[in-house]
Amino acid sequence: MSDARDLDPAIPTLTVQADPEAPAGVDAHAAQDLPPLLTDVVERGTMQLPPDPVLRAALQAELEHMLAQALERAMAHVRQEMEAELPAAVTRVLARLRPG
């Protein structure tokens, strides 16, 4: 039985459905645009991998978390640098202004 969610174009999917009947090498250009299979990145046999959609979603969440942490560290550095430069910036601006 087909799920209506599979046919609804408004619902994004986490994976690209493979066509087992398609000959190998057909649409090679489209295959270049796809990310590598996670099972190709992780050495086989080292651990039990969850289903591919679950693994992709978990990896996406982990990457987003890592990116958020990196951005927070970068912004903390920028804030510190701006606060350190603020007195000099005020001095420069005041020196350029003429009274009156």
PDB file of N, CA, C and O in Angstrom, residues 3-46:
ATOM      1  N   ASP A   3       1.875   5.140   0.559  1.00  0.00           N
ATOM      2  CA  ASP A   3       1.585   6.218   1.510  1.00  0.00           C
ATOM      3  C   ASP A   3       1.372   7.501   0.713  1.00  0.00           C
ATOM      4  O   ASP A   3       2.158   7.829  -0.178  1.00  0.00           O
ATOM      5  N   ALA A   4       0.315   8.255   1.031  1.00  0.00           N
ATOM      6  CA  ALA A   4       0.018   9.495   0.316  1.00  0.00           C
ATOM      7  C   ALA A   4       1.158  10.497   0.453  1.00  0.00           C
ATOM      8  O   ALA A   4       1.375  11.328  -0.432  1.00  0.00           O
ATOM      9  N   ARG A   5       1.912  10.418   1.542  1.00  0.00           N
ATOM     10  CA  ARG A   5       3.032  11.342   1.739  1.00  0.00           C
ATOM     11  C   ARG A   5       4.133  11.120   0.713  1.00  0.00           C
ATOM     12  O   ARG A   5       4.887  12.029   0.393  1.00  0.00           O
ATOM     13  N   ASP A   6       4.225   9.918   0.178  1.00  0.00           N
ATOM     14  CA  ASP A   6       5.241   9.636  -0.834  1.00  0.00           C
ATOM     15  C   ASP A   6       4.950  10.353  -2.145  1.00  0.00           C
ATOM     16  O   ASP A   6       5.852  10.614  -2.931  1.00  0.00           O
ATOM     17  N   LEU A   7       3.708  10.655  -2.392  1.00  0.00           N
ATOM     18  CA  LEU A   7       3.301  11.264  -3.655  1.00  0.00           C
ATOM     19  C   LEU A   7       3.102  12.767  -3.558  1.00  0.00           C
ATOM     20  O   LEU A   7       2.895  13.417  -4.567  1.00  0.00           O
ATOM     21  N   ASP A   8       3.130  13.327  -2.356  1.00  0.00           N
ATOM     22  CA  ASP A   8       2.883  14.756  -2.163  1.00  0.00           C
ATOM     23  C   ASP A   8       4.182  15.529  -2.392  1.00  0.00           C
ATOM     24  O   ASP A   8       5.135  15.400  -1.633  1.00  0.00           O
ATOM     25  N   PRO A   9       4.268  16.382  -3.454  1.00  0.00           N
ATOM     26  CA  PRO A   9       5.503  17.113  -3.741  1.00  0.00           C
ATOM     27  C   PRO A   9       5.804  18.191  -2.699  1.00  0.00           C
ATOM     28  O   PRO A   9       6.916  18.693  -2.629  1.00  0.00           O
ATOM     29  N   ALA A  10       4.823  18.546  -1.872  1.00  0.00           N
ATOM     30  CA  ALA A  10       5.049  19.568  -0.848  1.00  0.00           C
ATOM     31  C   ALA A  10       5.800  19.014   0.351  1.00  0.00           C
ATOM     32  O   ALA A  10       6.295  19.774   1.172  1.00  0.00           O
ATOM     33  N   ILE A  11       5.883  17.710   0.463  1.00  0.00           N
ATOM     34  CA  ILE A  11       6.581  17.092   1.588  1.00  0.00           C
ATOM     35  C   ILE A  11       7.970  16.680   1.114  1.00  0.00           C
ATOM     36  O   ILE A  11       8.107  15.812   0.255  1.00  0.00           O
ATOM     37  N   PRO A  12       9.028  17.332   1.650  1.00  0.00           N
ATOM     38  CA  PRO A  12      10.378  16.971   1.208  1.00  0.00           C
ATOM     39  C   PRO A  12      10.778  15.597   1.738  1.00  0.00           C
ATOM     40  O   PRO A  12      10.271  15.144   2.755  1.00  0.00           O
ATOM     41  N   THR A  13      11.664  14.968   1.019  1.00  0.00           N
ATOM     42  CA  THR A  13      12.169  13.672   1.452  1.00  0.00           C
ATOM     43  C   THR A  13      13.632  13.815   1.844  1.00  0.00           C
ATOM     44  O   THR A  13      14.322  14.735   1.397  1.00  0.00           O
ATOM     45  N   LEU A  14      14.107  12.915   2.682  1.00  0.00           N
ATOM     46  CA  LEU A  14      15.489  12.952   3.129  1.00  0.00           C
ATOM     47  C   LEU A  14      16.412  12.178   2.200  1.00  0.00           C
ATOM     48  O   LEU A  14      17.615  12.315   2.284  1.00  0.00           O
ATOM     49  N   THR A  15      15.848  11.368   1.353  1.00  0.00           N
ATOM     50  CA  THR A  15      16.678  10.534   0.488  1.00  0.00           C
ATOM     51  C   THR A  15      16.174  10.607  -0.944  1.00  0.00           C
ATOM     52  O   THR A  15      15.073  11.039  -1.221  1.00  0.00           O
ATOM     53  N   VAL A  16      17.000  10.163  -1.838  1.00  0.00           N
ATOM     54  CA  VAL A  16      16.620  10.019  -3.233  1.00  0.00           C
ATOM     55  C   VAL A  16      16.353   8.537  -3.447  1.00  0.00           C
ATOM     56  O   VAL A  16      17.195   7.696  -3.151  1.00  0.00           O
ATOM     57  N   GLN A  17      15.193   8.221  -3.959  1.00  0.00           N
ATOM     58  CA  GLN A  17      14.839   6.826  -4.148  1.00  0.00           C
ATOM     59  C   GLN A  17      15.602   6.269  -5.347  1.00  0.00           C
ATOM     60  O   GLN A  17      15.581   6.843  -6.433  1.00  0.00           O
ATOM     61  N   ALA A  18      16.278   5.169  -5.134  1.00  0.00           N
ATOM     62  CA  ALA A  18      17.052   4.545  -6.200  1.00  0.00           C
ATOM     63  C   ALA A  18      16.125   3.714  -7.072  1.00  0.00           C
ATOM     64  O   ALA A  18      15.173   3.107  -6.593  1.00  0.00           O
ATOM     65  N   ASP A  19      16.406   3.716  -8.349  1.00  0.00           N
ATOM     66  CA  ASP A  19      15.646   2.902  -9.287  1.00  0.00           C
ATOM     67  C   ASP A  19      16.453   1.634  -9.544  1.00  0.00           C
ATOM     68  O   ASP A  19      17.444   1.665 -10.272  1.00  0.00           O
ATOM     69  N   PRO A  20      16.058   0.519  -8.947  1.00  0.00           N
ATOM     70  CA  PRO A  20      16.858  -0.708  -9.104  1.00  0.00           C
ATOM     71  C   PRO A  20      16.869  -1.238 -10.531  1.00  0.00           C
ATOM     72  O   PRO A  20      17.752  -2.005 -10.899  1.00  0.00           O
ATOM     73  N   GLU A  21      15.940  -0.796 -11.362  1.00  0.00           N
ATOM     74  CA  GLU A  21      15.885  -1.302 -12.729  1.00  0.00           C
ATOM     75  C   GLU A  21      16.684  -0.439 -13.700  1.00  0.00           C
ATOM     76  O   GLU A  21      16.864  -0.801 -14.855  1.00  0.00           O
ATOM     77  N   ALA A  22      17.175   0.714 -13.228  1.00  0.00           N
ATOM     78  CA  ALA A  22      17.934   1.598 -14.116  1.00  0.00           C
ATOM     79  C   ALA A  22      19.311   1.001 -14.356  1.00  0.00           C
ATOM     80  O   ALA A  22      19.963   0.519 -13.438  1.00  0.00           O
ATOM     81  N   PRO A  23      19.773   1.005 -15.609  1.00  0.00           N
ATOM     82  CA  PRO A  23      21.112   0.480 -15.882  1.00  0.00           C
ATOM     83  C   PRO A  23      22.178   1.359 -15.246  1.00  0.00           C
ATOM     84  O   PRO A  23      22.004   2.562 -15.090  1.00  0.00           O
ATOM     85  N   ALA A  24      23.267   0.737 -14.874  1.00  0.00           N
ATOM     86  CA  ALA A  24      24.361   1.476 -14.243  1.00  0.00           C
ATOM     87  C   ALA A  24      24.927   2.493 -15.219  1.00  0.00           C
ATOM     88  O   ALA A  24      25.058   2.232 -16.404  1.00  0.00           O
ATOM     89  N   GLY A  25      25.252   3.666 -14.718  1.00  0.00           N
ATOM     90  CA  GLY A  25      25.868   4.686 -15.548  1.00  0.00           C
ATOM     91  C   GLY A  25      24.875   5.615 -16.223  1.00  0.00           C
ATOM     92  O   GLY A  25      25.269   6.603 -16.805  1.00  0.00           O
ATOM     93  N   VAL A  26      23.589   5.322 -16.158  1.00  0.00           N
ATOM     94  CA  VAL A  26      22.603   6.215 -16.742  1.00  0.00           C
ATOM     95  C   VAL A  26      22.490   7.430 -15.838  1.00  0.00           C
ATOM     96  O   VAL A  26      22.457   7.315 -14.635  1.00  0.00           O
ATOM     97  N   ASP A  27      22.466   8.596 -16.402  1.00  0.00           N
ATOM     98  CA  ASP A  27      22.348   9.840 -15.663  1.00  0.00           C
ATOM     99  C   ASP A  27      23.521  10.011 -14.695  1.00  0.00           C
ATOM    100  O   ASP A  27      23.355  10.295 -13.521  1.00  0.00           O
ATOM    101  N   ALA A  28      24.723   9.850 -15.203  1.00  0.00           N
ATOM    102  CA  ALA A  28      25.927   9.983 -14.380  1.00  0.00           C
ATOM    103  C   ALA A  28      26.106  11.406 -13.893  1.00  0.00           C
ATOM    104  O   ALA A  28      26.640  11.636 -12.816  1.00  0.00           O
ATOM    105  N   HIS A  29      25.637  12.383 -14.675  1.00  0.00           N
ATOM    106  CA  HIS A  29      25.749  13.786 -14.272  1.00  0.00           C
ATOM    107  C   HIS A  29      24.955  14.044 -12.994  1.00  0.00           C
ATOM    108  O   HIS A  29      25.414  14.721 -12.084  1.00  0.00           O
ATOM    109  N   ALA A  30      23.751  13.490 -12.903  1.00  0.00           N
ATOM    110  CA  ALA A  30      22.928  13.664 -11.708  1.00  0.00           C
ATOM    111  C   ALA A  30      23.575  12.976 -10.511  1.00  0.00           C
ATOM    112  O   ALA A  30      23.500  13.465  -9.387  1.00  0.00           O
ATOM    113  N   ALA A  31      24.240  11.874 -10.725  1.00  0.00           N
ATOM    114  CA  ALA A  31      24.894  11.162  -9.635  1.00  0.00           C
ATOM    115  C   ALA A  31      26.060  11.963  -9.074  1.00  0.00           C
ATOM    116  O   ALA A  31      26.364  11.868  -7.887  1.00  0.00           O
ATOM    117  N   GLN A  32      26.708  12.793  -9.900  1.00  0.00           N
ATOM    118  CA  GLN A  32      27.812  13.617  -9.417  1.00  0.00           C
ATOM    119  C   GLN A  32      27.326  14.690  -8.460  1.00  0.00           C
ATOM    120  O   GLN A  32      28.064  15.133  -7.603  1.00  0.00           O
ATOM    121  N   ASP A  33      26.093  15.128  -8.591  1.00  0.00           N
ATOM    122  CA  ASP A  33      25.544  16.175  -7.745  1.00  0.00           C
ATOM    123  C   ASP A  33      25.108  15.657  -6.378  1.00  0.00           C
ATOM    124  O   ASP A  33      24.868  16.450  -5.472  1.00  0.00           O
ATOM    125  N   LEU A  34      24.975  14.361  -6.239  1.00  0.00           N
ATOM    126  CA  LEU A  34      24.522  13.785  -4.983  1.00  0.00           C
ATOM    127  C   LEU A  34      25.681  13.655  -3.998  1.00  0.00           C
ATOM    128  O   LEU A  34      26.817  13.410  -4.400  1.00  0.00           O
ATOM    129  N   PRO A  35      25.401  13.816  -2.697  1.00  0.00           N
ATOM    130  CA  PRO A  35      26.463  13.602  -1.711  1.00  0.00           C
ATOM    131  C   PRO A  35      26.818  12.115  -1.660  1.00  0.00           C
ATOM    132  O   PRO A  35      26.031  11.271  -2.096  1.00  0.00           O
ATOM    133  N   PRO A  36      27.990  11.791  -1.120  1.00  0.00           N
ATOM    134  CA  PRO A  36      28.348  10.367  -1.041  1.00  0.00           C
ATOM    135  C   PRO A  36      27.425   9.643  -0.068  1.00  0.00           C
ATOM    136  O   PRO A  36      26.897  10.243   0.859  1.00  0.00           O
ATOM    137  N   LEU A  37      27.226   8.374  -0.310  1.00  0.00           N
ATOM    138  CA  LEU A  37      26.453   7.570   0.626  1.00  0.00           C
ATOM    139  C   LEU A  37      27.215   7.484   1.936  1.00  0.00           C
ATOM    140  O   LEU A  37      28.442   7.303   1.952  1.00  0.00           O
ATOM    141  N   LEU A  38      26.506   7.628   3.023  1.00  0.00           N
ATOM    142  CA  LEU A  38      27.171   7.590   4.322  1.00  0.00           C
ATOM    143  C   LEU A  38      27.785   6.226   4.596  1.00  0.00           C
ATOM    144  O   LEU A  38      28.785   6.120   5.294  1.00  0.00           O
ATOM    145  N   THR A  39      27.203   5.204   4.011  1.00  0.00           N
ATOM    146  CA  THR A  39      27.781   3.877   4.193  1.00  0.00           C
ATOM    147  C   THR A  39      29.105   3.744   3.451  1.00  0.00           C
ATOM    148  O   THR A  39      29.897   2.867   3.742  1.00  0.00           O
ATOM    149  N   ASP A  40      29.375   4.629   2.482  1.00  0.00           N
ATOM    150  CA  ASP A  40      30.666   4.626   1.805  1.00  0.00           C
ATOM    151  C   ASP A  40      31.708   5.401   2.617  1.00  0.00           C
ATOM    152  O   ASP A  40      32.903   5.183   2.473  1.00  0.00           O
ATOM    153  N   VAL A  41      31.248   6.340   3.455  1.00  0.00           N
ATOM    154  CA  VAL A  41      32.161   7.144   4.256  1.00  0.00           C
ATOM    155  C   VAL A  41      32.594   6.387   5.503  1.00  0.00           C
ATOM    156  O   VAL A  41      33.756   6.427   5.894  1.00  0.00           O
ATOM    157  N   VAL A  42      31.663   5.696   6.130  1.00  0.00           N
ATOM    158  CA  VAL A  42      31.954   4.924   7.342  1.00  0.00           C
ATOM    159  C   VAL A  42      32.427   3.538   6.916  1.00  0.00           C
ATOM    160  O   VAL A  42      31.804   2.904   6.076  1.00  0.00           O
ATOM    161  N   GLU A  43      33.516   3.098   7.494  1.00  0.00           N
ATOM    162  CA  GLU A  43      34.054   1.785   7.134  1.00  0.00           C
ATOM    163  C   GLU A  43      33.055   0.696   7.504  1.00  0.00           C
ATOM    164  O   GLU A  43      32.554   0.641   8.624  1.00  0.00           O
ATOM    165  N   ARG A  44      32.779  -0.133   6.552  1.00  0.00           N
ATOM    166  CA  ARG A  44      31.806  -1.207   6.788  1.00  0.00           C
ATOM    167  C   ARG A  44      32.328  -2.178   7.839  1.00  0.00           C
ATOM    168  O   ARG A  44      33.506  -2.462   7.905  1.00  0.00           O
ATOM    169  N   GLY A  45      31.398  -2.657   8.648  1.00  0.00           N
ATOM    170  CA  GLY A  45      31.740  -3.650   9.648  1.00  0.00           C
ATOM    171  C   GLY A  45      32.227  -3.060  10.965  1.00  0.00           C
ATOM    172  O   GLY A  45      32.362  -3.779  11.929  1.00  0.00           O
ATOM    173  N   THR A  46      32.505  -1.751  11.020  1.00  0.00           N
ATOM    174  CA  THR A  46      32.991  -1.169  12.262  1.00  0.00           C
ATOM    175  C   THR A  46      31.862  -0.933  13.246  1.00  0.00           C
ATOM    176  O   THR A  46      32.082  -0.931  14.443  1.00  0.00           O
TER     177      THR A  46
END
